[in-house]
PDB file of C-alpha atoms in Angstrom:
ATOM      1  CA  GLY A  25     -16.338   0.863  -0.870  1.00  0.00           C
ATOM      2  CA  GLY A  26     -19.119  -0.147  -2.503  1.00  0.00           C
ATOM      3  CA  ILE A  27     -21.620   1.511  -4.242  1.00  0.00           C
ATOM      4  CA  GLY A  28     -23.587   2.072  -1.806  1.00  0.00           C
ATOM      5  CA  LEU A  29     -23.480   5.049   0.246  1.00  0.00           C
ATOM      6  CA  ILE A  30     -23.184   3.936   3.266  1.00  0.00           C
ATOM      7  CA  GLU A  31     -19.949   1.829   1.840  1.00  0.00           C
ATOM      8  CA  ARG A  32     -18.453   5.288   0.565  1.00  0.00           C
ATOM      9  CA  GLU A  33     -19.026   6.964   2.968  1.00  0.00           C
ATOM     10  CA  ASP A  34     -17.382   4.537   4.865  1.00  0.00           C
ATOM     11  CA  ALA A  35     -14.038   4.384   2.668  1.00  0.00           C
ATOM     12  CA  ALA A  36     -14.299   8.433   2.989  1.00  0.00           C
ATOM     13  CA  LEU A  37     -14.020   8.253   6.459  1.00  0.00           C
ATOM     14  CA  LEU A  38     -11.513   5.324   7.289  1.00  0.00           C
ATOM     15  CA  ASN A  39      -9.132   7.161   3.991  1.00  0.00           C
ATOM     16  CA  SER A  40      -8.984  10.445   5.976  1.00  0.00           C
ATOM     17  CA  ALA A  41      -8.504   9.000   9.347  1.00  0.00           C
ATOM     18  CA  LEU A  42      -4.967   6.924   7.935  1.00  0.00           C
ATOM     19  CA  LYS A  43      -3.807   8.971   5.556  1.00  0.00           C
ATOM     20  CA  LYS A  44      -1.447  10.916   8.032  1.00  0.00           C
ATOM     21  CA  VAL A  45      -0.363   7.406   9.467  1.00  0.00           C
ATOM     22  CA  ILE A  46       0.453   5.676   6.848  1.00  0.00           C
ATOM     23  CA  ALA A  47       2.185   8.941   4.959  1.00  0.00           C
ATOM     24  CA  GLN A  48       4.631   8.751   8.291  1.00  0.00           C
ATOM     25  CA  GLY A  49       5.227   4.929   8.448  1.00  0.00           C
ATOM     26  CA  PHE A  50       5.901   5.223   4.882  1.00  0.00           C
ATOM     27  CA  SER A  51       8.426   7.926   5.056  1.00  0.00           C
ATOM     28  CA  HIS A  52       9.904   5.742   7.811  1.00  0.00           C
ATOM     29  CA  VAL A  53      10.215   2.735   5.423  1.00  0.00           C
ATOM     30  CA  GLU A  54      11.580   5.187   2.364  1.00  0.00           C
ATOM     31  CA  HIS A  55      14.110   6.479   4.825  1.00  0.00           C
ATOM     32  CA  ILE A  56      15.543   2.940   5.455  1.00  0.00           C
ATOM     33  CA  LEU A  57      15.499   2.089   1.936  1.00  0.00           C
ATOM     34  CA  GLN A  58      17.883   4.909   1.366  1.00  0.00           C
ATOM     35  CA  LYS A  59      19.845   4.176   4.327  1.00  0.00           C
ATOM     36  CA  LEU A  60      20.449   0.673   2.768  1.00  0.00           C
ATOM     37  CA  GLY A  61      21.402   1.871  -0.087  1.00  0.00           C
ATOM     38  CA  ILE A  62      18.131   0.290  -1.864  1.00  0.00           C
ATOM     39  CA  ASN A  63      17.453   2.447  -4.730  1.00  0.00           C
ATOM     40  CA  ALA A  64      14.292   0.854  -6.013  1.00  0.00           C
ATOM     41  CA  PRO A  65      10.431   2.043  -6.533  1.00  0.00           C
ATOM     42  CA  LEU A  66       8.269   1.191  -3.481  1.00  0.00           C
ATOM     43  CA  TRP A  67       4.653  -0.358  -4.216  1.00  0.00           C
ATOM     44  CA  LEU A  68       2.435  -1.814  -2.370  1.00  0.00           C
ATOM     45  CA  THR A  69      -0.432  -4.700  -2.707  1.00  0.00           C
ATOM     46  CA  GLN A  70      -3.641  -3.536  -2.620  1.00  0.00           C
ATOM     47  CA  ASN A  71      -7.013  -5.827  -1.177  1.00  0.00           C
ATOM     48  CA  ASN A  72      -7.631  -7.246  -4.454  1.00  0.00           C
ATOM     49  CA  GLY A  73      -4.004  -8.522  -4.416  1.00  0.00           C
ATOM     50  CA  SER A  74      -3.022  -6.028  -7.351  1.00  0.00           C
ATOM     51  CA  LEU A  75      -0.251  -3.265  -6.800  1.00  0.00           C
ATOM     52  CA  LEU A  76      -0.276   0.238  -6.523  1.00  0.00           C
ATOM     53  CA  SER A  77       1.903   3.250  -6.073  1.00  0.00           C
ATOM     54  CA  LEU A  78       3.479   4.630  -2.969  1.00  0.00           C
ATOM     55  CA  GLU A  79       0.933   7.877  -3.969  1.00  0.00           C
ATOM     56  CA  GLU A  80      -1.900   6.170  -4.562  1.00  0.00           C
ATOM     57  CA  ALA A  81      -1.927   4.391  -1.050  1.00  0.00           C
ATOM     58  CA  ILE A  82      -1.014   7.282   1.206  1.00  0.00           C
ATOM     59  CA  HIS A  83      -4.037   8.922  -0.524  1.00  0.00           C
ATOM     60  CA  PHE A  84      -6.046   5.606  -0.655  1.00  0.00           C
ATOM     61  CA  PRO A  85      -5.491   3.570   2.091  1.00  0.00           C
ATOM     62  CA  ILE A  86      -8.523   1.859   2.524  1.00  0.00           C
ATOM     63  CA  LYS A  87      -7.366   0.257  -0.663  1.00  0.00           C
ATOM     64  CA  THR A  88      -4.552  -1.390   1.281  1.00  0.00           C
ATOM     65  CA  ILE A  89      -6.181  -2.710   4.194  1.00  0.00           C
ATOM     66  CA  GLY A  90      -7.071  -6.451   4.338  1.00  0.00           C
ATOM     67  CA  ALA A  91      -4.489  -7.000   1.789  1.00  0.00           C
ATOM     68  CA  GLY A  92      -2.954 -10.098   3.976  1.00  0.00           C
ATOM     69  CA  PRO A  93       0.285 -11.795   3.228  1.00  0.00           C
ATOM     70  CA  THR A  94      -0.665 -13.940   0.297  1.00  0.00           C
ATOM     71  CA  ASN A  95      -1.894 -10.996  -1.538  1.00  0.00           C
ATOM     72  CA  SER A  96       1.682  -9.411  -0.548  1.00  0.00           C
ATOM     73  CA  PHE A  97       3.796 -11.671  -1.663  1.00  0.00           C
ATOM     74  CA  MET A  98       2.181 -13.925  -4.518  1.00  0.00           C
ATOM     75  CA  GLY A  99       0.303 -11.136  -6.350  1.00  0.00           C
ATOM     76  CA  ALA A 100       3.607  -8.648  -6.117  1.00  0.00           C
ATOM     77  CA  ALA A 101       5.829 -11.450  -7.458  1.00  0.00           C
ATOM     78  CA  ARG A 102       3.374 -12.629 -10.079  1.00  0.00           C
ATOM     79  CA  LEU A 103       2.273  -8.579 -11.380  1.00  0.00           C
ATOM     80  CA  CYS A 104       5.910  -7.878 -11.430  1.00  0.00           C
ATOM     81  CA  GLY A 105       7.106 -11.510 -13.581  1.00  0.00           C
ATOM     82  CA  ILE A 106      10.081 -11.640 -11.400  1.00  0.00           C
ATOM     83  CA  GLN A 107      11.066 -14.284  -9.520  1.00  0.00           C
ATOM     84  CA  GLU A 108      12.921 -12.726  -6.978  1.00  0.00           C
ATOM     85  CA  ALA A 109      11.932  -9.358  -4.609  1.00  0.00           C
ATOM     86  CA  ILE A 110      11.386  -7.952  -1.099  1.00  0.00           C
ATOM     87  CA  VAL A 111       7.977  -7.662  -0.117  1.00  0.00           C
ATOM     88  CA  VAL A 112       7.312  -6.053   3.393  1.00  0.00           C
ATOM     89  CA  ASP A 113       3.771  -6.796   4.534  1.00  0.00           C
ATOM     90  CA  MET A 114       2.665  -4.617   7.496  1.00  0.00           C
TER      91      MET A 114
END
């Protein structure tokens, strides 16, 4: 949200409403990665294109809303400074 009261209230409500479902969803992603033998940290893109940890994404899911495929693919590669990666956009 922005600096206004309404924006902060909206962000707080959306974060609260989304926490459980996003935690469940990412728990499934972690389980699949483990089954595939992929031992790598899971990072997500924020709606501004930067990265955030899984824990922060679960605590503030609103930060991931509207990230879009472009931010996910381009932002992850550029911010990590790597040429090859697996990026999941949900």
